[in-house]
Short mmCIF file of C-alpha atoms in Angstrom, two decimals:
data_model
loop_
_atom_site.label_atom_id
_atom_site.label_comp_id
_atom_site.label_asym_id
_atom_site.label_seq_id
_atom_site.Cartn_x
_atom_site.Cartn_y
_atom_site.Cartn_z
CA MET A 632 -31.99 -33.53 -1.73
CA ALA A 633 -29.21 -36.55 -1.94
CA GLY A 634 -31.54 -38.00 -4.76
CA GLU A 635 -31.45 -35.26 -7.11
CA ALA A 636 -27.77 -34.20 -6.50
CA THR A 637 -25.25 -35.89 -8.74
CA PHE A 638 -21.62 -35.56 -8.38
CA SER A 639 -19.14 -36.95 -11.00
CA THR A 640 -15.49 -37.06 -11.01
CA ASP A 641 -15.63 -35.10 -14.25
CA LEU A 642 -16.04 -32.18 -11.88
CA LEU A 643 -12.76 -32.47 -10.75
CA ASP A 644 -10.87 -32.11 -14.18
CA GLY A 645 -9.01 -28.86 -14.15
CA LEU A 646 -8.79 -28.83 -10.18
CA THR A 647 -5.57 -28.16 -8.63
CA PRO A 648 -4.12 -31.31 -6.46
CA GLU A 649 -4.77 -28.94 -3.62
CA GLN A 650 -8.41 -27.87 -4.90
CA ARG A 651 -9.25 -31.52 -5.16
CA GLU A 652 -7.87 -32.62 -1.99
CA ALA A 653 -10.28 -29.83 -0.32
CA VAL A 654 -13.35 -31.07 -2.29
CA MET A 655 -12.53 -34.84 -1.57
CA SER A 656 -10.95 -35.09 2.05
CA PRO A 657 -12.89 -37.12 4.05
CA ALA A 658 -11.68 -34.55 7.34
CA ARG A 659 -14.69 -33.66 9.27
CA ARG A 660 -13.15 -30.33 10.10
CA LEU A 661 -11.29 -28.56 7.28
CA LEU A 662 -9.84 -24.83 7.47
CA VAL A 663 -8.61 -23.88 3.63
CA ARG A 664 -6.78 -20.79 3.28
CA ALA A 665 -7.60 -19.40 -0.16
CA SER A 666 -5.47 -16.76 -1.58
CA ALA A 667 -7.43 -14.11 -3.99
CA GLY A 668 -8.46 -15.75 -7.18
CA SER A 669 -7.96 -19.19 -6.12
CA GLY A 670 -11.70 -20.40 -6.57
CA LYS A 671 -12.71 -20.76 -3.09
CA THR A 672 -16.40 -20.67 -3.57
CA HIS A 673 -15.86 -23.23 -6.67
CA VAL A 674 -14.27 -25.45 -4.00
CA LEU A 675 -16.63 -25.01 -1.51
CA THR A 676 -19.76 -25.75 -3.74
CA LEU A 677 -17.98 -28.80 -4.97
CA ARG A 678 -17.74 -30.09 -1.84
CA LEU A 679 -21.02 -29.70 -0.34
CA LEU A 680 -22.26 -31.25 -3.70
CA ARG A 681 -19.99 -34.25 -3.25
CA ARG A 682 -21.06 -34.76 0.39
CA ILE A 683 -24.96 -34.36 -0.50
CA ALA A 684 -24.80 -36.60 -3.68
CA SER A 685 -23.07 -39.40 -1.70
CA GLY A 686 -25.99 -39.29 1.04
CA GLU A 687 -23.20 -38.09 3.75
CA LEU A 688 -25.54 -35.50 4.41
CA ASP A 689 -29.10 -34.12 3.97
CA ALA A 690 -29.17 -30.78 2.20
CA ASP A 691 -31.35 -29.48 4.87
CA GLN A 692 -28.53 -30.23 7.22
CA VAL A 693 -26.20 -27.94 6.31
CA LEU A 694 -25.89 -24.56 7.19
CA VAL A 695 -23.29 -21.90 5.50
CA MET A 696 -22.73 -18.72 6.77
CA THR A 697 -21.29 -15.61 4.54
CA PHE A 698 -21.00 -12.12 5.12
CA THR A 699 -23.22 -10.49 2.31
CA ARG A 700 -26.82 -11.69 1.10
CA LYS A 701 -25.70 -12.00 -2.35
CA ALA A 702 -22.74 -14.43 -1.66
CA GLY A 703 -25.52 -17.11 -0.12
CA ASP A 704 -27.57 -16.11 -3.05
CA GLU A 705 -24.84 -17.28 -5.44
CA LEU A 706 -23.89 -20.33 -3.58
CA ARG A 707 -27.72 -21.43 -3.36
CA ARG A 708 -27.33 -21.08 -7.38
CA ARG A 709 -24.30 -22.99 -7.92
CA LEU A 710 -25.99 -25.70 -5.85
CA ALA A 711 -29.24 -25.51 -7.25
CA ARG A 712 -28.21 -25.69 -10.88
CA ALA A 713 -26.40 -29.00 -9.78
CA GLY A 714 -29.62 -30.35 -8.38
CA VAL A 715 -29.51 -29.11 -4.63
CA ARG A 716 -31.99 -27.02 -3.30
CA ASP A 717 -32.24 -27.14 0.41
CA VAL A 718 -29.20 -25.66 1.60
CA ARG A 719 -29.46 -22.80 4.04
CA ALA A 720 -26.79 -20.07 3.24
CA GLY A 721 -26.92 -16.26 4.54
CA THR A 722 -25.10 -14.24 6.97
CA PHE A 723 -24.56 -14.47 10.53
CA HIS A 724 -27.46 -12.34 11.49
CA ARG A 725 -29.85 -14.31 9.39
CA ALA A 726 -28.98 -17.65 11.56
CA ALA A 727 -28.91 -15.92 14.61
CA MET A 728 -32.60 -14.51 13.86
CA THR A 729 -33.86 -17.67 12.75
CA ILE A 730 -32.29 -19.30 16.60
CA VAL A 731 -33.64 -16.42 18.74
CA ASN A 732 -37.13 -16.20 16.65
CA GLN A 733 -37.92 -19.93 16.89
CA TYR A 734 -37.22 -19.50 20.59
CA ARG A 735 -39.55 -16.83 20.96
CA GLU A 736 -42.30 -18.78 18.86
CA ASP A 737 -41.80 -21.41 21.20
CA GLN A 738 -42.22 -19.59 24.28
CA HIS A 739 -45.48 -17.96 23.00
CA LEU A 740 -43.23 -14.47 23.13
CA ARG A 741 -43.56 -11.54 20.33
CA PRO A 742 -41.35 -11.63 17.70
CA LEU A 743 -37.92 -9.34 18.33
CA VAL A 744 -37.83 -5.69 17.05
CA ILE A 745 -34.85 -5.20 14.96
CA GLU A 746 -33.60 -1.74 14.42
CA PRO A 747 -31.07 -1.72 11.39
CA GLN A 748 -29.87 1.90 11.71
CA ARG A 749 -27.77 2.18 14.77
CA ARG A 750 -27.37 5.79 14.03
CA ARG A 751 -31.03 6.37 15.28
CA LEU A 752 -30.23 4.60 18.38
CA VAL A 753 -27.19 6.35 19.18
CA SER A 754 -28.26 9.81 18.27
CA ALA A 755 -31.24 9.00 20.67
CA LEU A 756 -28.58 8.11 23.60
CA ALA A 757 -26.26 11.20 22.71
CA ALA A 758 -30.05 13.54 23.03
CA GLN A 759 -30.25 11.45 26.59
CA MET A 760 -26.54 12.30 27.68
CA ARG A 761 -27.06 16.15 26.88
CA ALA A 762 -30.47 16.25 28.57
CA ALA A 763 -28.64 14.85 31.40
CA GLY A 764 -26.19 17.65 31.11
CA GLU A 765 -23.58 15.65 29.59
CA SER A 766 -21.43 17.05 26.84
CA VAL A 767 -22.10 15.32 23.80
CA ASP A 768 -21.73 16.97 20.37
CA GLU A 769 -23.73 16.27 17.36
CA TRP A 770 -20.13 15.81 15.50
CA GLN A 771 -19.65 12.90 18.24
CA VAL A 772 -22.22 11.10 16.99
CA PRO A 773 -20.79 8.94 14.38
CA ARG A 774 -17.56 8.26 16.22
CA LEU A 775 -19.73 7.14 19.16
CA GLU A 776 -21.56 4.70 16.65
CA GLN A 777 -18.67 3.70 15.40
CA GLU A 778 -16.77 2.87 18.53
CA ILE A 779 -20.16 1.26 20.08
CA GLY A 780 -20.35 -1.08 17.08
CA TRP A 781 -16.35 -2.08 17.51
CA ALA A 782 -16.86 -2.80 21.24
CA LEU A 783 -19.88 -4.69 20.67
CA GLY A 784 -18.73 -6.73 17.92
CA GLN A 785 -15.57 -7.51 20.15
CA GLY A 786 -18.04 -8.77 23.06
CA TYR A 787 -17.60 -6.01 25.32
CA ASN A 788 -19.74 -4.36 27.83
CA GLY A 789 -18.44 -1.38 30.09
CA THR A 790 -16.26 -3.51 32.23
CA SER A 791 -14.41 -5.11 29.63
CA TYR A 792 -14.26 -2.07 27.19
CA ALA A 793 -12.66 -0.33 29.90
CA LYS A 794 -10.30 -2.77 30.76
CA TYR A 795 -9.07 -3.43 27.38
CA ALA A 796 -9.29 -0.29 25.48
CA ARG A 797 -5.95 1.23 26.51
CA ARG A 798 -4.23 -2.23 25.82
CA LEU A 799 -5.66 -2.16 22.32
CA HIS A 800 -4.71 1.38 21.60
CA ARG A 801 -8.24 2.54 21.16
CA ASP A 802 -9.49 6.43 21.24
CA PRO A 803 -12.71 6.52 21.91
CA PRO A 804 -14.73 9.69 21.41
CA LEU A 805 -15.09 10.36 25.07
CA PRO A 806 -12.98 9.79 27.97
CA LEU A 807 -12.35 6.11 28.87
CA ALA A 808 -14.50 5.57 31.94
CA HIS A 809 -17.13 7.90 29.83
CA PHE A 810 -17.53 6.04 27.13
CA ALA A 811 -17.46 2.91 29.09
CA GLU A 812 -20.68 3.94 30.97
CA ALA A 813 -22.09 5.22 27.55
CA LEU A 814 -21.74 1.67 25.85
CA ASP A 815 -23.83 0.04 29.05
CA ARG A 816 -26.48 2.79 28.78
CA TYR A 817 -26.97 2.32 24.79
CA VAL A 818 -27.52 -1.19 25.30
CA GLY A 819 -30.11 -0.22 28.22
CA LEU A 820 -31.58 2.11 25.99
CA CYS A 821 -32.21 -0.91 23.21
CA ARG A 822 -33.52 -3.05 25.95
CA SER A 823 -36.03 -0.42 27.24
CA ARG A 824 -36.99 -0.10 23.59
CA GLY A 825 -37.70 -3.48 23.03
CA VAL A 826 -35.12 -3.19 19.90
CA LEU A 827 -32.23 -4.88 19.11
CA ASP A 828 -29.37 -3.91 16.68
CA PHE A 829 -27.56 -6.44 14.57
CA ASP A 830 -24.35 -6.93 17.42
CA LEU A 831 -27.03 -7.22 19.91
CA LEU A 832 -28.89 -9.83 17.87
CA LEU A 833 -25.84 -12.17 17.64
CA GLY A 834 -25.44 -11.53 21.47
CA GLU A 835 -28.93 -12.82 22.09
CA ALA A 836 -28.44 -16.04 19.87
CA ILE A 837 -25.01 -16.58 21.38
CA THR A 838 -26.99 -16.57 25.25
CA LEU A 839 -29.93 -18.90 24.06
CA LEU A 840 -27.46 -21.67 23.05
CA ARG A 841 -25.02 -21.16 25.96
CA GLU A 842 -27.86 -20.99 28.15
CA GLU A 843 -30.92 -22.98 26.90
CA PRO A 844 -30.17 -26.79 26.29
CA THR A 845 -33.29 -27.32 24.53
CA VAL A 846 -32.46 -24.58 21.78
CA ARG A 847 -28.82 -25.90 21.45
CA ALA A 848 -29.81 -29.06 21.24
CA SER A 849 -32.74 -28.19 18.59
CA PHE A 850 -30.27 -26.43 16.76
CA ARG A 851 -27.76 -29.13 16.48
CA HIS A 852 -30.12 -31.72 15.68
CA ARG A 853 -31.22 -29.78 12.38
CA THR A 854 -27.79 -28.32 11.58
CA ARG A 855 -25.32 -31.48 10.94
CA ALA A 856 -22.88 -29.20 9.24
CA LEU A 857 -21.60 -25.88 9.18
CA SER A 858 -19.62 -24.07 6.72
CA VAL A 859 -18.28 -20.43 6.97
CA ASP A 860 -17.23 -18.38 3.75
CA GLU A 861 -14.45 -15.61 4.13
CA THR A 862 -13.75 -16.43 7.29
CA GLN A 863 -11.06 -13.82 7.82
CA ASP A 864 -14.33 -11.13 7.86
CA MET A 865 -15.45 -12.78 11.22
CA ASN A 866 -15.35 -10.72 14.33
CA PRO A 867 -15.17 -12.12 17.68
CA LEU A 868 -18.74 -11.86 18.40
CA GLN A 869 -19.33 -13.68 15.27
CA PHE A 870 -16.65 -16.69 15.94
CA ALA A 871 -18.38 -16.60 19.63
CA LEU A 872 -21.80 -17.33 17.71
CA LEU A 873 -20.13 -20.00 15.22
CA ARG A 874 -18.33 -21.58 18.62
CA GLU A 875 -21.69 -22.23 20.64
CA MET A 876 -22.91 -23.62 17.18
CA ALA A 877 -20.80 -25.96 16.35
CA GLY A 878 -19.96 -27.37 20.17
CA GLU A 879 -16.80 -29.47 20.59
CA ASP A 880 -16.83 -31.99 18.11
CA PRO A 881 -18.18 -30.24 14.90
CA ASP A 882 -18.62 -30.71 11.12
CA LEU A 883 -17.05 -27.65 9.88
CA PHE A 884 -15.50 -26.13 6.64
CA CYS A 885 -14.19 -22.71 6.74
CA VAL A 886 -12.61 -21.16 4.36
CA GLY A 887 -11.01 -17.66 4.03
CA ASP A 888 -7.66 -15.56 3.12
CA PRO A 889 -6.08 -13.77 5.89
CA ASN A 890 -4.24 -11.42 3.12
CA GLN A 891 -7.69 -10.17 2.72
CA SER A 892 -8.55 -9.16 6.26
CA ILE A 893 -9.86 -5.30 5.63
CA TYR A 894 -12.80 -4.83 8.24
CA GLY A 895 -11.09 -3.84 11.59
CA PHE A 896 -13.98 -1.37 12.14
CA ASN A 897 -15.77 -4.38 12.25
CA GLY A 898 -13.90 -6.07 14.90
CA ALA A 899 -12.61 -8.18 12.20
CA ALA A 900 -8.90 -9.81 12.84
CA PRO A 901 -7.12 -12.49 10.79
CA ARG A 902 -5.98 -14.12 14.51
CA LEU A 903 -9.27 -15.51 14.14
CA ILE A 904 -8.47 -18.14 11.58
CA GLU A 905 -5.98 -19.51 13.85
CA GLU A 906 -8.67 -19.23 16.65
CA ILE A 907 -10.39 -22.21 14.81
CA LEU A 908 -6.85 -24.12 14.81
CA SER A 909 -6.90 -23.23 18.79
CA THR A 910 -10.39 -24.42 19.44
CA TRP A 911 -10.64 -27.64 17.16
CA PRO A 912 -6.87 -28.66 17.34
CA ASP A 913 -7.43 -31.06 14.86
CA THR A 914 -8.44 -29.57 11.75
CA LEU A 915 -7.22 -30.27 8.70
CA VAL A 916 -5.18 -27.27 7.26
CA LEU A 917 -4.97 -26.68 3.34
CA ASP A 918 -3.66 -23.65 1.52
CA LEU A 919 -4.84 -22.90 -2.19
CA THR A 920 -2.06 -20.36 -3.30
CA ARG A 921 -2.58 -20.50 -6.98
CA ASN A 922 -4.30 -17.24 -8.21
CA HIS A 923 -6.82 -18.36 -11.31
CA ARG A 924 -8.49 -14.60 -12.03
CA SER A 925 -5.05 -12.37 -12.68
CA THR A 926 -2.23 -12.44 -14.99
CA ALA A 927 1.03 -13.29 -13.85
CA HIS A 928 2.58 -10.05 -13.92
CA ILE A 929 -0.33 -8.80 -12.01
CA VAL A 930 -0.12 -11.30 -9.56
CA GLU A 931 3.96 -10.74 -9.10
CA VAL A 932 3.14 -6.90 -8.56
CA ALA A 933 0.51 -7.92 -5.88
CA ASN A 934 2.87 -10.28 -4.22
CA THR A 935 4.71 -7.39 -3.15
CA LEU A 936 2.42 -6.38 -0.52
CA LEU A 937 1.70 -9.38 1.19
CA GLU A 938 3.08 -9.39 4.63
CA ASP A 939 6.50 -10.97 5.82
CA GLY A 940 6.40 -14.85 6.01
CA ALA A 941 3.02 -15.06 4.06
CA ALA A 942 3.03 -17.60 1.37
CA GLY A 943 3.56 -15.89 -2.29
CA ILE A 944 0.20 -16.28 -4.75
CA GLU A 945 1.26 -18.12 -7.75
CA PRO A 946 -0.09 -17.63 -11.06
CA ALA A 947 -1.94 -19.91 -13.07
CA LYS A 948 -2.07 -17.41 -16.04
CA ASP A 949 0.65 -16.10 -18.56
CA ASP A 950 2.50 -13.08 -18.24
CA GLY A 951 -0.11 -10.38 -19.61
CA GLU A 952 0.32 -6.66 -19.87
CA ILE A 953 2.61 -5.16 -17.37
CA PRO A 954 0.81 -2.96 -14.78
CA LYS A 955 1.27 0.73 -14.62
CA VAL A 956 1.68 3.71 -12.31
CA ARG A 957 0.93 7.27 -13.15
CA ARG A 958 0.88 10.43 -11.27
CA TYR A 959 -0.87 13.71 -11.61
CA ASP A 960 -1.23 16.85 -9.68
CA THR A 961 -4.75 17.21 -8.93
CA ASP A 962 -7.61 14.98 -8.44
CA GLU A 963 -9.33 16.25 -11.09
CA ASP A 964 -6.14 15.68 -13.58
CA GLU A 965 -6.08 12.22 -12.12
CA ALA A 966 -10.14 11.25 -13.05
CA ARG A 967 -9.48 13.08 -15.91
CA HIS A 968 -6.69 10.52 -17.42
CA VAL A 969 -8.27 7.52 -15.98
CA ALA A 970 -11.60 8.38 -17.90
CA ALA A 971 -9.43 8.75 -21.15
CA TRP A 972 -7.73 5.13 -20.17
CA LEU A 973 -11.32 3.70 -19.72
CA ALA A 974 -12.38 5.26 -23.33
CA ALA A 975 -9.27 3.96 -24.78
CA THR A 976 -9.51 0.37 -23.48
CA HIS A 977 -13.23 0.57 -24.44
CA ARG A 978 -11.80 1.05 -27.86
CA THR A 979 -10.45 -2.34 -27.79
CA GLN A 980 -13.64 -4.00 -27.93
CA SER A 981 -13.72 -4.16 -24.04
CA PRO A 982 -17.39 -3.63 -22.57
CA TRP A 983 -17.47 -0.76 -19.95
CA ARG A 984 -19.03 -3.49 -17.60
CA SER A 985 -15.54 -5.18 -17.61
CA MET A 986 -13.81 -1.92 -16.12
CA ALA A 987 -13.87 -1.01 -12.55
CA VAL A 988 -12.07 2.32 -11.04
CA LEU A 989 -11.23 1.41 -7.19
CA ALA A 990 -10.69 4.40 -4.35
CA ARG A 991 -9.99 4.47 -0.74
CA THR A 992 -13.01 6.36 -0.28
CA ASN A 993 -16.40 7.80 -1.44
CA ALA A 994 -15.25 11.30 -1.90
CA GLN A 995 -12.57 10.71 -4.49
CA LEU A 996 -15.36 8.54 -6.81
CA ASP A 997 -17.21 11.32 -6.97
CA VAL A 998 -14.68 13.15 -8.46
CA VAL A 999 -14.43 10.55 -11.12
CA ALA A 1000 -17.94 10.09 -11.54
CA GLY A 1001 -17.93 13.95 -12.56
CA GLN A 1002 -15.26 13.13 -15.02
CA LEU A 1003 -16.96 10.16 -16.67
CA ASP A 1004 -20.16 12.38 -17.11
CA ALA A 1005 -18.13 14.99 -18.87
CA ALA A 1006 -16.53 11.90 -21.41
CA ALA A 1007 -20.14 10.09 -21.52
CA ILE A 1008 -18.73 6.94 -20.23
CA PRO A 1009 -21.80 4.69 -18.57
CA HIS A 1010 -20.78 4.22 -14.80
CA LYS A 1011 -22.52 2.69 -11.85
CA ARG A 1012 -21.88 2.70 -8.12
CA SER A 1013 -21.12 -0.78 -6.37
CA GLY A 1014 -23.26 -2.03 -3.71
CA LEU A 1015 -23.27 -2.66 -0.27
CA ASP A 1016 -20.19 -3.03 1.97
CA HIS A 1017 -20.22 -6.15 3.92
CA ALA A 1018 -23.35 -4.46 5.33
CA PRO A 1019 -24.44 -6.75 8.74
CA ALA A 1020 -27.39 -8.79 8.13
CA SER A 1021 -28.92 -6.98 5.20
CA ASP A 1022 -30.75 -10.16 4.29
CA LEU A 1023 -32.93 -9.41 7.27
CA MET A 1024 -34.14 -5.88 5.65
CA SER A 1025 -36.97 -5.50 3.87
CA GLY A 1026 -36.61 -2.74 0.95
CA ASP A 1027 -33.14 -2.70 1.34
CA ARG A 1028 -31.14 -1.09 -1.37
CA ARG A 1029 -29.70 -3.43 -3.91
CA LEU A 1030 -26.65 -3.93 -6.26
CA GLU A 1031 -27.58 -2.15 -9.36
CA ASP A 1032 -28.20 -4.31 -12.54
CA ASP A 1033 -25.06 -6.38 -12.77
CA HIS A 1034 -25.41 -6.89 -16.53
CA ALA A 1035 -26.03 -3.10 -17.25
CA ASP A 1036 -22.94 -1.86 -19.63
CA ALA A 1037 -21.37 0.46 -17.31
CA VAL A 1038 -17.89 1.30 -15.54
CA THR A 1039 -18.33 0.04 -11.94
CA LEU A 1040 -17.08 3.08 -8.89
CA SER A 1041 -16.40 1.49 -5.94
CA THR A 1042 -14.67 1.96 -2.87
CA ILE A 1043 -11.68 -1.02 -2.39
CA HIS A 1044 -13.85 -2.34 0.60
CA ARG A 1045 -16.97 -2.71 -1.58
CA ALA A 1046 -14.85 -4.61 -4.37
CA LYS A 1047 -13.59 -7.32 -2.13
CA GLY A 1048 -14.72 -10.47 -3.83
CA LEU A 1049 -15.49 -8.95 -7.35
CA GLU A 1050 -13.44 -9.27 -10.53
CA PHE A 1051 -12.81 -7.25 -13.29
CA ARG A 1052 -10.92 -7.36 -16.62
CA HIS A 1053 -9.71 -4.39 -16.68
CA VAL A 1054 -8.95 -2.28 -13.13
CA ALA A 1055 -7.69 1.74 -12.32
CA THR A 1056 -6.80 2.31 -8.26
CA ILE A 1057 -6.82 5.54 -7.45
CA GLY A 1058 -5.69 7.85 -5.09
CA TRP A 1059 -2.23 5.86 -3.98
CA ALA A 1060 -0.96 8.75 -1.78
CA GLU A 1061 -0.17 8.90 2.05
CA GLY A 1062 -3.35 10.29 3.86
CA LEU A 1063 -5.62 8.22 1.55
CA LEU A 1064 -4.02 4.80 1.29
CA PRO A 1065 -3.05 4.10 3.68
CA HIS A 1066 -5.59 6.56 5.26
CA TYR A 1067 -4.70 9.47 7.78
CA ASN A 1068 -6.70 7.89 10.26
CA ALA A 1069 -4.31 4.31 10.08
CA THR A 1070 -1.66 5.03 12.57
CA SER A 1071 -1.05 1.80 14.63
CA ALA A 1072 1.03 -1.03 13.13
CA GLY A 1073 -2.52 -2.93 13.23
CA ASP A 1074 -4.20 -0.42 11.45
CA LEU A 1075 -1.52 0.12 8.88
CA ALA A 1076 -0.94 -3.58 8.20
CA GLU A 1077 -4.90 -3.77 7.31
CA GLU A 1078 -4.27 -0.46 5.00
CA ARG A 1079 -1.47 -2.74 3.37
CA ARG A 1080 -4.06 -5.76 3.16
CA LEU A 1081 -6.69 -3.13 1.66
CA ALA A 1082 -4.04 -2.43 -1.30
CA TYR A 1083 -3.78 -5.92 -2.06
CA VAL A 1084 -7.24 -6.47 -2.72
CA ALA A 1085 -7.47 -3.31 -4.77
CA LEU A 1086 -5.03 -4.86 -7.11
CA THR A 1087 -5.86 -8.58 -6.78
CA ARG A 1088 -9.47 -7.42 -8.45
CA ALA A 1089 -7.90 -7.06 -11.94
CA GLU A 1090 -7.65 -9.71 -14.41
CA GLU A 1091 -5.86 -8.88 -17.39
CA THR A 1092 -4.85 -5.00 -17.28
CA LEU A 1093 -3.71 -2.61 -13.82
CA LEU A 1094 -3.59 1.15 -14.01
CA ILE A 1095 -2.75 2.46 -10.23
CA THR A 1096 -2.76 6.27 -9.89
CA TRP A 1097 -2.24 9.00 -7.42
CA ASN A 1098 -2.13 12.92 -7.31
CA ARG A 1099 0.09 15.53 -5.12
CA GLY A 1100 -3.11 17.18 -4.24
CA ARG A 1101 -2.34 20.70 -5.47
CA ASN A 1102 -5.27 22.76 -5.13
CA ASP A 1103 -6.58 20.60 -2.50
CA PRO A 1104 -5.81 22.35 1.08
CA ARG A 1105 -6.75 19.51 2.93
CA TYR A 1106 -3.66 17.63 1.24
CA PRO A 1107 -1.40 19.68 -0.16
CA ASP A 1108 1.62 18.63 -1.80
CA ARG A 1109 0.65 14.68 -1.21
CA SER A 1110 3.35 12.45 -1.07
CA PRO A 1111 3.40 9.15 -3.31
CA SER A 1112 1.85 6.05 -0.93
CA ARG A 1113 4.38 3.74 0.99
CA PHE A 1114 2.83 0.86 -0.66
CA LEU A 1115 3.70 2.37 -3.94
CA GLU A 1116 7.94 1.71 -3.70
CA PRO A 1117 7.81 -1.96 -3.79
CA VAL A 1118 4.92 -2.25 -6.15
CA GLN A 1119 7.36 -0.03 -8.50
CA ALA A 1120 10.13 -1.82 -7.96
CA ALA A 1121 8.21 -5.20 -8.83
CA ILE A 1122 7.00 -3.44 -12.45
CA GLU A 1123 10.72 -2.48 -12.90
CA ARG A 1124 11.86 -5.77 -12.54
CA ILE A 1125 9.42 -6.97 -14.86
CA ALA A 1126 10.07 -4.52 -17.58
CA ARG A 1127 13.75 -5.15 -17.12
CA ARG A 1128 13.13 -8.73 -17.77
CA ASN A 1129 10.79 -8.42 -20.71
CA ALA A 1130 13.32 -5.81 -22.59
CA PRO A 1131 14.72 -7.24 -25.73
CA LEU A 1132 17.99 -8.09 -25.08
CA GLU A 1133 20.88 -6.52 -28.04
CA GLY A 1134 24.34 -6.93 -28.41
CA ASP A 1135 26.60 -8.69 -25.99
CA ALA A 1136 23.35 -9.28 -23.69
CA ARG A 1137 21.76 -11.03 -26.75
CA ARG A 1138 24.70 -13.24 -27.94
CA ALA A 1139 25.43 -14.59 -23.63
CA ARG A 1140 21.68 -15.07 -23.76
CA LEU A 1141 21.70 -17.52 -26.87
CA ALA A 1142 25.29 -18.94 -25.49
CA ALA A 1143 23.59 -19.95 -22.30
CA ILE A 1144 20.30 -21.37 -23.91
CA ARG A 1145 22.59 -23.12 -26.18
CA ALA A 1146 24.91 -24.70 -23.41
CA GLU A 1147 21.69 -25.85 -21.23
CA LEU A 1148 20.24 -27.66 -24.48
CA GLU A 1149 23.27 -29.09 -25.28
CA ALA A 1150 23.89 -30.17 -21.28
CA SER A 1151 20.12 -31.82 -21.15
CA PRO A 1152 19.49 -35.10 -22.33
CA ALA A 1153 16.19 -34.61 -22.53
CA LEU A 1154 16.36 -32.25 -24.93
CA ALA A 1155 19.32 -33.57 -27.12
CA TRP A 1156 18.84 -33.63 -30.81
CA PRO A 1157 19.07 -37.90 -31.62
CA ASP A 1158 22.72 -38.69 -32.64
CA ASP A 1159 22.05 -39.17 -36.18
CA GLY A 1160 24.34 -36.73 -37.74
CA ARG A 1161 21.85 -34.35 -39.30
CA HIS A 1162 22.17 -32.07 -36.56
CA ASP A 1163 25.75 -31.55 -36.02
CA ALA A 1164 26.74 -28.18 -34.54
CA SER A 1165 29.36 -28.35 -36.53
CA ARG A 1166 27.40 -27.88 -39.90
#
């Protein structure tokens, strides 16, 4: 509570002016666009601490929505160290479950049953459809599951899906009208079984806030301040929940990075950050563009993958080692050389846990794991993706011990939010990154952001690899990823800039430096005769 928490201005030491403003701003509505490595979690924590310590808010009036349980746990740990223990922090689904369960308890209704595995429900739907004489093969079930999830994440029912699917270039696993009908049948199946999946849970909470005045009043009385971490990961359904929670005049703090919006399969889109400004037009916008994680050379290379018009990221660290790009013939060659690179890096007194191998798919990581086993290099797989509502599930999978001294193998999606001193990112070939399923301009833009996320996980050293796919009948004679061209161009510029000058070039550089010194009053020698250039 406020009496326990203390906020000293010493905590502002070392913050950039933009970070300081985000912490100290009196604005009730604030959107912080925070680039990779810009210290956004630190800023969010300090802002909450300042407001609670001053008595502006009670800790239990604050709700912070995150996209993983781990992020919520980390935020609570940081606040607890500063004496704040009652802030509610967790996923959108946890917040929705609280709203729905409280209503059902008040109405003396049974608690909800949540089905965490949508695949079970979709398989049951497919079985029903086959029993009715409809053609739904087993191999279509994963695609049915994915498209149903996307449609529900948009807030669509069968009618609205049929209306917008073509305009949005969707490719449903069944004919359009047939899939739209299947979407409604899926919702009906869940209702008939008395269960909700995670998206239907969000929809239930939205309906209650929208249609039950007592639910809405109770929530807003208890929740005086809302924060959203990783705002770029919201999908339209989650944004609809935020809008109903917040109302017309909210106390709202959102932080996110449109350059790291990589969950399009869940309906997330960077445009929703702009939707915040449309919904609450007086929201103050601040940009944190200084990267405190990666060396200047890594930042310069990563900047080449930013979309046109995006603000360039500024490095806070020195140049560091120049990133490397390497090509191999086969997956096995690539994995073997990555293992050798890891071993060599380990010999420089870097612990295994300071290293990571990032790939577009788990299948690529399986090959790497085999080579690491052969080289006796300890390794572990990263934890969950942005698993919806993982904090609702008992007995769910946990991250492996973060303190184990082992190389982390992770898909790029799972690595977002993580950082490592040394990163190898593999498979930078057409068909892999960008993935062959990415066909539209929007898909390709998201794959580009995914590549950017991979590069910005690295703090000190970065290795980028690809292979030509020889001996792989699926991808014979792969070509390098289209994202490699700007990356390699930046690396070459850095190398030329850092190359030692010789002969006339060196003399010209020295002459230019001498002329600059002589022309600058601030740098001129004292006029005491002892530094006469003619002597």
